[in-house]
Structures are given as C-alpha cells and as structure tokens.
Short mmCIF file of C-alpha atoms in Angstrom, two decimals:
data_model
loop_
_atom_site.label_atom_id
_atom_site.label_comp_id
_atom_site.label_asym_id
_atom_site.label_seq_id
_atom_site.Cartn_x
_atom_site.Cartn_y
_atom_site.Cartn_z
CA UNK A 1 76.28 109.82 135.49
CA UNK A 2 74.50 112.67 136.58
CA UNK A 3 76.62 113.05 139.64
CA UNK A 4 79.06 113.75 137.49
CA UNK A 5 77.41 116.52 135.70
CA UNK A 6 76.80 118.37 138.75
CA UNK A 7 80.57 118.18 139.24
CA UNK A 8 81.68 118.60 136.26
CA UNK A 9 79.37 122.03 136.21
CA UNK A 10 81.09 123.27 139.40
CA UNK A 11 83.88 123.58 138.89
CA UNK A 12 83.70 124.81 135.00
CA UNK A 13 84.15 127.96 136.16
CA UNK A 14 86.64 127.66 137.91
CA UNK A 15 88.26 125.83 134.84
CA UNK A 16 87.91 128.25 132.75
CA UNK A 17 89.62 130.25 134.41
CA UNK A 18 92.44 128.67 135.49
CA UNK A 19 93.11 126.45 132.09
CA UNK A 20 94.74 129.16 129.44
CA UNK A 21 95.91 127.77 126.30
CA UNK A 22 98.67 125.45 126.64
CA UNK A 23 101.93 126.17 125.38
CA UNK A 24 103.62 124.03 123.66
CA UNK A 25 107.24 122.94 124.99
CA UNK A 26 107.95 120.94 122.04
CA UNK A 27 109.93 123.39 119.96
CA UNK A 28 111.15 126.72 121.28
CA UNK A 29 110.23 128.96 119.43
CA UNK A 30 107.93 129.58 115.85
CA UNK A 31 110.22 131.14 113.16
CA UNK A 32 108.13 132.31 110.35
CA UNK A 33 107.14 130.09 107.13
CA UNK A 34 107.13 126.77 110.29
CA UNK A 35 105.29 124.54 109.25
CA UNK A 36 102.93 123.74 112.00
CA UNK A 37 101.51 120.11 113.42
CA UNK A 38 98.18 121.33 115.23
CA UNK A 39 95.28 118.63 117.13
CA UNK A 40 92.49 119.28 114.53
CA UNK A 41 94.12 119.16 111.25
CA UNK A 42 96.02 115.42 112.39
CA UNK A 43 93.22 113.42 109.67
CA UNK A 44 94.04 116.37 106.67
CA UNK A 45 97.89 115.88 107.40
CA UNK A 46 97.10 111.63 107.28
CA UNK A 47 95.73 112.48 104.12
CA UNK A 48 97.77 113.90 102.71
CA UNK A 49 101.36 112.62 103.67
CA UNK A 50 100.70 109.05 104.76
CA UNK A 51 102.09 107.65 102.53
CA UNK A 52 99.28 103.60 103.26
CA UNK A 53 96.80 106.36 103.63
CA UNK A 54 97.84 108.17 100.32
CA UNK A 55 98.19 104.91 98.68
CA UNK A 56 94.57 103.63 99.45
CA UNK A 57 93.12 106.56 97.98
CA UNK A 58 94.80 106.80 95.60
CA UNK A 59 94.72 103.16 93.88
CA UNK A 60 90.49 103.42 94.10
CA UNK A 61 90.97 106.72 92.34
CA UNK A 62 92.87 105.37 89.98
CA UNK A 63 90.48 102.20 89.81
CA UNK A 64 87.65 104.44 88.95
CA UNK A 65 89.60 106.75 86.55
CA UNK A 66 90.64 103.35 84.53
CA UNK A 67 87.22 102.24 84.26
CA UNK A 68 85.31 105.15 84.06
CA UNK A 69 88.02 105.98 81.09
CA UNK A 70 87.15 102.32 80.32
CA UNK A 71 82.98 103.41 79.68
CA UNK A 72 83.94 106.62 77.95
CA UNK A 73 86.10 104.66 76.04
CA UNK A 74 82.57 101.84 74.88
CA UNK A 75 79.71 104.69 75.08
CA UNK A 76 81.47 106.95 71.96
CA UNK A 77 81.98 103.36 70.22
CA UNK A 78 78.25 102.39 71.22
CA UNK A 79 76.95 105.59 69.82
CA UNK A 80 79.15 105.93 66.19
CA UNK A 81 77.59 102.25 66.08
CA UNK A 82 74.57 103.31 66.89
CA UNK A 83 74.85 105.91 64.40
CA UNK A 84 76.21 103.65 61.61
CA UNK A 85 73.23 101.06 61.74
CA UNK A 86 70.89 103.75 61.93
CA UNK A 87 72.71 105.68 58.54
CA UNK A 88 72.79 102.16 56.79
CA UNK A 89 69.13 100.79 57.35
CA UNK A 90 67.42 101.68 54.27
CA UNK A 91 70.88 100.55 52.62
CA UNK A 92 72.09 97.70 53.81
CA UNK A 93 70.11 96.04 56.32
CA UNK A 94 72.80 92.81 56.88
CA UNK A 95 75.25 95.56 57.64
CA UNK A 96 73.19 97.94 59.57
CA UNK A 97 72.92 94.99 61.64
CA UNK A 98 76.14 94.53 62.94
CA UNK A 99 76.16 98.19 63.33
CA UNK A 100 73.60 97.31 66.11
CA UNK A 101 74.34 94.22 67.74
CA UNK A 102 78.06 95.71 67.64
CA UNK A 103 75.94 98.38 69.46
CA UNK A 104 73.97 95.95 72.14
CA UNK A 105 76.80 94.80 73.27
CA UNK A 106 78.84 97.60 73.50
CA UNK A 107 75.72 98.52 75.68
CA UNK A 108 75.79 96.16 77.77
CA UNK A 109 79.51 96.53 78.09
CA UNK A 110 79.49 100.09 79.80
CA UNK A 111 76.43 98.86 82.05
CA UNK A 112 78.03 96.75 83.52
CA UNK A 113 81.42 99.19 83.87
CA UNK A 114 79.27 102.01 85.07
CA UNK A 115 77.93 99.78 88.28
CA UNK A 116 81.65 98.92 89.08
CA UNK A 117 81.41 102.94 89.44
CA UNK A 118 78.68 102.80 90.81
CA UNK A 119 80.51 100.38 93.23
CA UNK A 120 83.21 101.93 93.83
CA UNK A 121 82.26 105.31 95.00
CA UNK A 122 79.07 104.06 96.74
CA UNK A 123 78.30 104.96 100.21
CA UNK A 124 79.32 101.63 102.09
CA UNK A 125 83.19 101.83 99.47
CA UNK A 126 83.43 105.58 100.36
CA UNK A 127 83.05 104.56 104.38
CA UNK A 128 85.50 101.98 103.99
CA UNK A 129 88.34 104.36 103.04
CA UNK A 130 87.45 106.84 105.60
CA UNK A 131 87.14 103.89 108.20
CA UNK A 132 90.82 103.75 107.42
CA UNK A 133 92.07 107.36 107.58
CA UNK A 134 89.68 106.84 111.33
CA UNK A 135 92.02 104.77 112.41
CA UNK A 136 95.77 106.20 111.39
CA UNK A 137 93.73 109.83 113.35
CA UNK A 138 93.37 108.06 116.59
CA UNK A 139 96.78 106.91 116.34
CA UNK A 140 98.06 110.14 115.24
CA UNK A 141 95.82 111.75 117.71
CA UNK A 142 97.15 108.64 120.79
CA UNK A 143 101.14 109.45 119.12
CA UNK A 144 100.83 114.31 119.72
CA UNK A 145 99.59 113.43 123.10
CA UNK A 146 102.27 111.34 124.14
CA UNK A 147 104.32 113.86 122.45
CA UNK A 148 102.89 116.82 124.58
CA UNK A 149 102.38 114.81 127.72
CA UNK A 150 106.76 114.38 127.34
CA UNK A 151 107.07 117.54 126.24
CA UNK A 152 106.16 118.78 129.28
CA UNK A 153 106.79 116.36 131.89
CA UNK A 154 110.74 117.53 129.95
CA UNK A 155 110.15 120.95 130.89
CA UNK A 156 109.19 120.17 133.89
CA UNK A 157 111.97 117.87 134.60
CA UNK A 158 114.65 120.74 133.54
CA UNK A 159 113.47 123.20 136.38
CA UNK A 160 113.75 120.68 138.60
CA UNK A 161 117.88 119.75 137.34
CA UNK A 162 119.08 122.93 137.80
CA UNK A 163 117.56 123.26 140.91
CA UNK A 164 119.54 121.02 141.50
CA UNK A 165 122.22 121.98 140.17
CA UNK A 166 121.70 125.11 142.22
CA UNK A 167 121.87 123.30 145.63
CA UNK A 168 124.18 120.54 144.70
CA UNK A 169 126.73 124.16 144.22
CA UNK A 170 125.70 125.55 147.37
CA UNK A 171 126.74 122.37 148.75
CA UNK A 172 130.17 122.48 147.58
CA UNK A 173 131.21 125.60 149.02
CA UNK A 174 129.86 125.06 152.09
CA UNK A 175 131.55 122.01 152.58
CA UNK A 176 134.33 124.80 151.05
CA UNK A 177 133.43 126.83 153.81
CA UNK A 178 133.18 123.43 156.78
CA UNK A 179 129.34 123.84 156.94
CA UNK A 180 128.18 120.88 155.02
CA UNK A 181 129.49 117.49 155.75
CA UNK A 182 130.43 115.00 152.59
CA UNK A 183 127.79 112.95 152.52
CA UNK A 184 125.74 115.31 152.47
CA UNK A 185 127.61 116.34 149.54
CA UNK A 186 127.07 112.66 148.13
CA UNK A 187 123.64 112.34 148.94
CA UNK A 188 123.09 115.57 146.92
CA UNK A 189 124.97 114.66 143.80
CA UNK A 190 123.27 111.37 143.90
CA UNK A 191 120.03 113.37 143.82
CA UNK A 192 121.76 115.15 141.19
CA UNK A 193 122.83 112.35 138.87
CA UNK A 194 119.24 110.33 139.00
CA UNK A 195 117.56 113.75 138.57
CA UNK A 196 119.94 113.55 134.78
CA UNK A 197 119.62 110.35 133.86
CA UNK A 198 115.48 111.09 134.12
CA UNK A 199 116.18 114.20 132.09
CA UNK A 200 117.38 112.52 129.50
CA UNK A 201 115.23 109.43 129.24
CA UNK A 202 112.92 111.73 128.78
CA UNK A 203 114.20 114.01 125.97
CA UNK A 204 114.67 110.50 125.04
CA UNK A 205 111.43 109.78 124.50
CA UNK A 206 110.06 113.03 123.11
CA UNK A 207 112.88 112.36 120.72
CA UNK A 208 111.35 109.38 119.41
CA UNK A 209 108.17 110.68 119.86
CA UNK A 210 108.36 113.03 117.41
CA UNK A 211 109.72 110.79 114.99
CA UNK A 212 107.34 108.30 115.30
CA UNK A 213 104.62 111.35 114.83
CA UNK A 214 106.09 113.15 111.83
CA UNK A 215 107.02 109.80 109.81
CA UNK A 216 103.45 108.86 110.31
CA UNK A 217 102.60 112.38 108.81
CA UNK A 218 104.86 112.22 106.33
CA UNK A 219 106.95 115.43 107.23
CA UNK A 220 110.31 115.50 107.88
CA UNK A 221 111.40 115.52 111.13
CA UNK A 222 113.56 118.96 110.89
CA UNK A 223 114.04 122.24 113.14
CA UNK A 224 111.52 124.18 111.49
CA UNK A 225 108.72 122.21 111.55
CA UNK A 226 106.47 122.60 114.99
CA UNK A 227 103.60 120.36 116.69
CA UNK A 228 101.30 122.29 118.11
CA UNK A 229 100.25 121.75 121.69
CA UNK A 230 96.52 119.26 122.90
CA UNK A 231 93.77 121.65 123.00
CA UNK A 232 91.61 121.47 126.24
CA UNK A 233 89.69 119.22 127.55
CA UNK A 234 85.44 120.17 125.99
CA UNK A 235 83.68 120.13 130.10
CA UNK A 236 80.57 120.28 128.74
CA UNK A 237 80.63 117.93 125.56
CA UNK A 238 82.08 115.38 128.42
CA UNK A 239 78.95 116.75 130.56
CA UNK A 240 76.77 116.13 128.20
CA UNK A 241 77.69 112.47 126.75
CA UNK A 242 74.16 110.18 126.60
CA UNK A 243 75.77 107.09 127.62
CA UNK A 244 72.35 105.39 127.10
CA UNK A 245 72.21 106.79 123.69
CA UNK A 246 76.26 106.41 122.88
CA UNK A 247 76.35 102.53 124.01
CA UNK A 248 73.10 101.64 121.36
CA UNK A 249 75.45 103.10 118.75
CA UNK A 250 78.47 101.70 119.71
CA UNK A 251 77.49 98.74 119.84
CA UNK A 252 75.34 99.20 116.50
CA UNK A 253 78.90 100.55 114.39
CA UNK A 254 81.37 97.89 116.03
CA UNK A 255 82.34 95.89 113.10
CA UNK A 256 81.93 92.20 114.47
CA UNK A 257 78.05 92.73 115.87
CA UNK A 258 78.05 94.29 112.38
CA UNK A 259 79.53 91.17 110.36
CA UNK A 260 77.30 88.88 112.91
CA UNK A 261 74.48 90.31 112.02
CA UNK A 262 75.34 90.15 108.93
CA UNK A 263 75.94 85.86 109.31
CA UNK A 264 74.14 84.05 106.26
CA UNK A 265 71.81 81.22 108.59
CA UNK A 266 69.91 78.19 106.66
CA UNK A 267 69.34 76.26 109.53
CA UNK A 268 67.72 75.65 113.13
CA UNK A 269 70.63 75.09 113.81
CA UNK A 270 72.89 77.83 112.12
CA UNK A 271 70.25 80.67 112.98
CA UNK A 272 70.47 79.28 116.29
CA UNK A 273 74.74 79.64 116.45
CA UNK A 274 73.88 83.40 114.65
CA UNK A 275 71.85 84.24 118.00
CA UNK A 276 74.65 83.08 120.20
CA UNK A 277 77.12 84.60 118.63
CA UNK A 278 75.13 87.77 118.04
CA UNK A 279 75.33 88.13 121.43
CA UNK A 280 77.94 87.49 121.88
CA UNK A 281 79.67 90.70 119.80
CA UNK A 282 77.29 92.72 120.67
CA UNK A 283 78.74 91.53 124.98
CA UNK A 284 82.23 92.75 123.82
CA UNK A 285 80.84 95.73 122.40
CA UNK A 286 79.00 97.10 125.36
CA UNK A 287 81.39 96.03 127.81
CA UNK A 288 84.07 97.67 125.35
CA UNK A 289 82.29 101.25 125.60
CA UNK A 290 81.25 101.00 129.39
CA UNK A 291 85.00 100.42 130.15
CA UNK A 292 85.85 103.97 128.15
CA UNK A 293 83.17 105.59 129.71
CA UNK A 294 83.85 104.75 132.93
CA UNK A 295 87.95 105.01 132.05
CA UNK A 296 86.83 109.19 131.39
CA UNK A 297 84.40 109.59 134.74
CA UNK A 298 87.77 108.97 136.25
CA UNK A 299 90.00 111.15 134.05
CA UNK A 300 87.76 113.34 134.38
CA UNK A 301 87.65 113.43 138.48
CA UNK A 302 92.57 112.85 137.99
CA UNK A 303 91.75 116.25 135.96
CA UNK A 304 89.51 118.87 138.90
CA UNK A 305 91.98 117.23 141.39
CA UNK A 306 95.02 117.83 138.54
CA UNK A 307 93.70 121.47 138.82
CA UNK A 308 93.33 122.65 142.08
CA UNK A 309 96.49 121.52 143.14
CA UNK A 310 97.65 124.01 140.47
CA UNK A 311 95.40 126.84 141.38
CA UNK A 312 97.61 126.16 144.76
CA UNK A 313 100.86 126.12 143.33
CA UNK A 314 100.26 129.43 141.40
CA UNK A 315 99.80 131.35 144.24
CA UNK A 316 102.63 130.27 146.37
CA UNK A 317 105.08 130.29 143.32
CA UNK A 318 102.78 134.32 142.23
CA UNK A 319 103.92 134.63 146.07
CA UNK A 320 107.37 133.39 145.05
CA UNK A 321 108.18 135.58 142.26
CA UNK A 322 107.38 138.72 144.20
CA UNK A 323 109.91 137.70 147.05
CA UNK A 324 112.24 137.23 144.19
CA UNK A 325 111.21 140.40 142.60
CA UNK A 326 112.17 141.93 146.22
CA UNK A 327 115.76 140.48 146.99
CA UNK A 328 114.44 137.45 149.71
CA UNK A 329 115.59 134.58 148.08
CA UNK A 330 118.31 133.35 147.43
CA UNK A 331 119.32 131.72 143.28
CA UNK A 332 118.71 128.32 145.32
CA UNK A 333 115.12 129.22 146.79
CA UNK A 334 114.09 130.47 143.72
CA UNK A 335 114.75 127.66 141.34
CA UNK A 336 113.55 125.29 143.95
CA UNK A 337 110.37 126.76 143.81
CA UNK A 338 110.54 127.54 140.34
CA UNK A 339 110.96 123.26 140.39
CA UNK A 340 108.08 122.70 142.18
CA UNK A 341 105.50 125.29 140.41
CA UNK A 342 107.10 123.30 137.29
CA UNK A 343 106.11 119.55 138.13
CA UNK A 344 102.44 120.93 139.31
CA UNK A 345 102.32 122.76 135.89
CA UNK A 346 102.71 119.68 134.44
CA UNK A 347 101.20 117.21 136.20
CA UNK A 348 97.81 119.93 135.58
CA UNK A 349 98.78 119.58 131.43
CA UNK A 350 99.09 115.44 131.25
CA UNK A 351 95.82 115.14 133.58
CA UNK A 352 94.61 117.00 131.12
CA UNK A 353 95.68 115.46 127.91
CA UNK A 354 95.11 112.16 129.78
CA UNK A 355 91.58 113.50 128.99
CA UNK A 356 90.93 114.43 125.83
CA UNK A 357 92.79 111.37 125.25
CA UNK A 358 89.80 109.37 127.74
CA UNK A 359 86.97 111.67 125.66
CA UNK A 360 88.81 111.05 122.21
CA UNK A 361 88.57 107.05 122.96
CA UNK A 362 84.80 106.97 124.35
CA UNK A 363 84.63 108.97 120.77
CA UNK A 364 85.64 106.59 118.55
CA UNK A 365 83.91 103.19 120.26
CA UNK A 366 80.99 105.21 120.08
CA UNK A 367 82.16 105.23 115.82
CA UNK A 368 82.59 102.06 116.39
CA UNK A 369 87.09 102.50 115.92
CA UNK A 370 88.29 100.31 118.80
#
C-alpha cells in the first residue's frame, strides 16, 4: 500500500480542487419543509423508521420494561413483608415467620428477575441489536449509492438524448434540402431510439431504487422526500489504512471465527477438529478482508483515472461555453459538447461513489459485517 499512499497523496490537491460537492440529480428542487435523506443519517433513519429494526428494538425495550415492572412489584412486596415480619416479631412469632418466609421467597424471585434485566441490558445484548443495525445500514448505504449512480447517469443520458434529437432534426432538415441521405437520417433515428430506450431504462431503475431505499427507511415515496448525494471519498482516511492491523480486527470480529473459537471441545478428537475449523474460519475471514482491500485499491486507481479524464473534459467544456456565448457554435454542436461533458462528469461521479462503496465495504469487513 506504500506505493498506493504515494499516489493518493500526490493527487490530493488536485482532488480537492476538482472535486466540488456532488450535486444530487435525484430531485430537481429542495422545497421548503422537504424531508431530506442524507447519507450520514441513514443509521438514525433506519432505527426510527425501519419496521423490522424498530420492532427488534421495541421488543427488547418492552421486555425490559415488563421485567422492570415485575421487579418493582416483587421488591415492594418484599419490603412490605419484611416490615410486617419485623412489626410482628415480638407479638406473633409464627405469623412473623410466615412474612419472613414470603419475603425471602420474593427476594429470591426479584434477584432472578434482576439478572434477566441485567442480561437484556448488557453489552452483548446491545451488540446484537447494533449488529442488526449495522447490516441494515450497510444495505441502505448500498441502495443510496446505487440510486445516486442511476441519477447521475440518467442525467447524462438525458443530455445525450437532447443532443441526438437536435442532430436528428438537423439531418431531417438537410434531407429535405437534399444535403443528407435517407440512410443517414434512418441511422441517426436508430441511434436516437436506442438512446431513448437506454434513458427510459435508467429512469425506471432510478425510480425502483428510490422506492426500495425509502421503503427500507420507512418513508413514503413522495415528491417532498429528497435523497441527498453521496459524500466525496475520504482520500486521507483511505491513505491512512493499516491493512495488517485491520486484518487482525476483521478476523477477530468475524462471526464464524467467533463461533468456532467458542465451540467446546471435550476430547482430543474434538480439540483437533476445533483447531481445524478455527483455522478454516480464520482463513476465510482473511481472504474476505484481503479481497475487500484489493477492491479498494482497484477503485482508487479507477477514480484517479476518471478524475484526470474529467479534468480534461472540464477544460473542453469551459472552452465550449465561451464559444457558445460568442455565437460561434450551432445549437447541435453545443448540445453534443454538453452531452460529452455530462458523460465524463457522470463517469467521475460514478467512480467516486464506487470508491466510497469500496471503502465502506472494507470498513464493514473490519467490523465483521459482511
């Protein structure tokens, strides 16, 4: 990763200069009072809105509250019995003994209930719920990333269709004037039809991903619900990765490794089998984090290439805008240039989001969520 760190550090300045905040094309506007879905808020939104996750949390809270009510009742009765036993200790020893016996019984039951409450509120139980929240968050991050990629590429496809429509209309006029053949017109029409079909496919997929994400978050798919953009990749955090340290954490946090390590062995054969199974689980976990790390490295390289390509496209587009302002371009030429720029921009944003996803996946692997 040393070479990778050098590469990352070398283009950090260029990255900051050329990577302004990503605009979300998922919504055309952000009306006042709109519900915004931001990437960093997904976990909170899931806990508040996802029906399954809410039920898991609520069920545990209801159980704790029920046990707490039982404990309060028994503790009150225990104190009451002890007071009565003490009051009657000199007057009626037999009745006092009955109260004392019941107080002891209530105390024992209250102690067991207290242990149940303690088990439900201990770190392990809390981790179980947080593990569920981790899995839901990872899934929501993936859906939101995919949605934004579709939105970016849909926008670029719209620009491409606009350019092809202008080109097609220009060819039709030329054909009428006798300066373009029917074959050229038909070829352009075919390209336009293909582009329109591709655009409709992207729109459909964008709508589908939006619906699935909002449903997962427990939100209605309304116009006033705005899905925010995916943040830019944290290049400094990526460059600071200590893979060997992370690999050890990933293996230790892997659920299969944990299960195998805690399997009881009563005989020599069981012990040997356990060592083998632990080794296999650790090997699988190491391979998984290694793959995530290699995928991250690959996405870094792809992003660097896309960023450099976008830099060139931006210069060309700025020149195009100056020519258009000076009246040196036809409408078709400008739309074609704008479409080419939008495509490069979409490619850069897609590479950016792929890198964010790769980094998130790597971090989840380290935490044992895979």
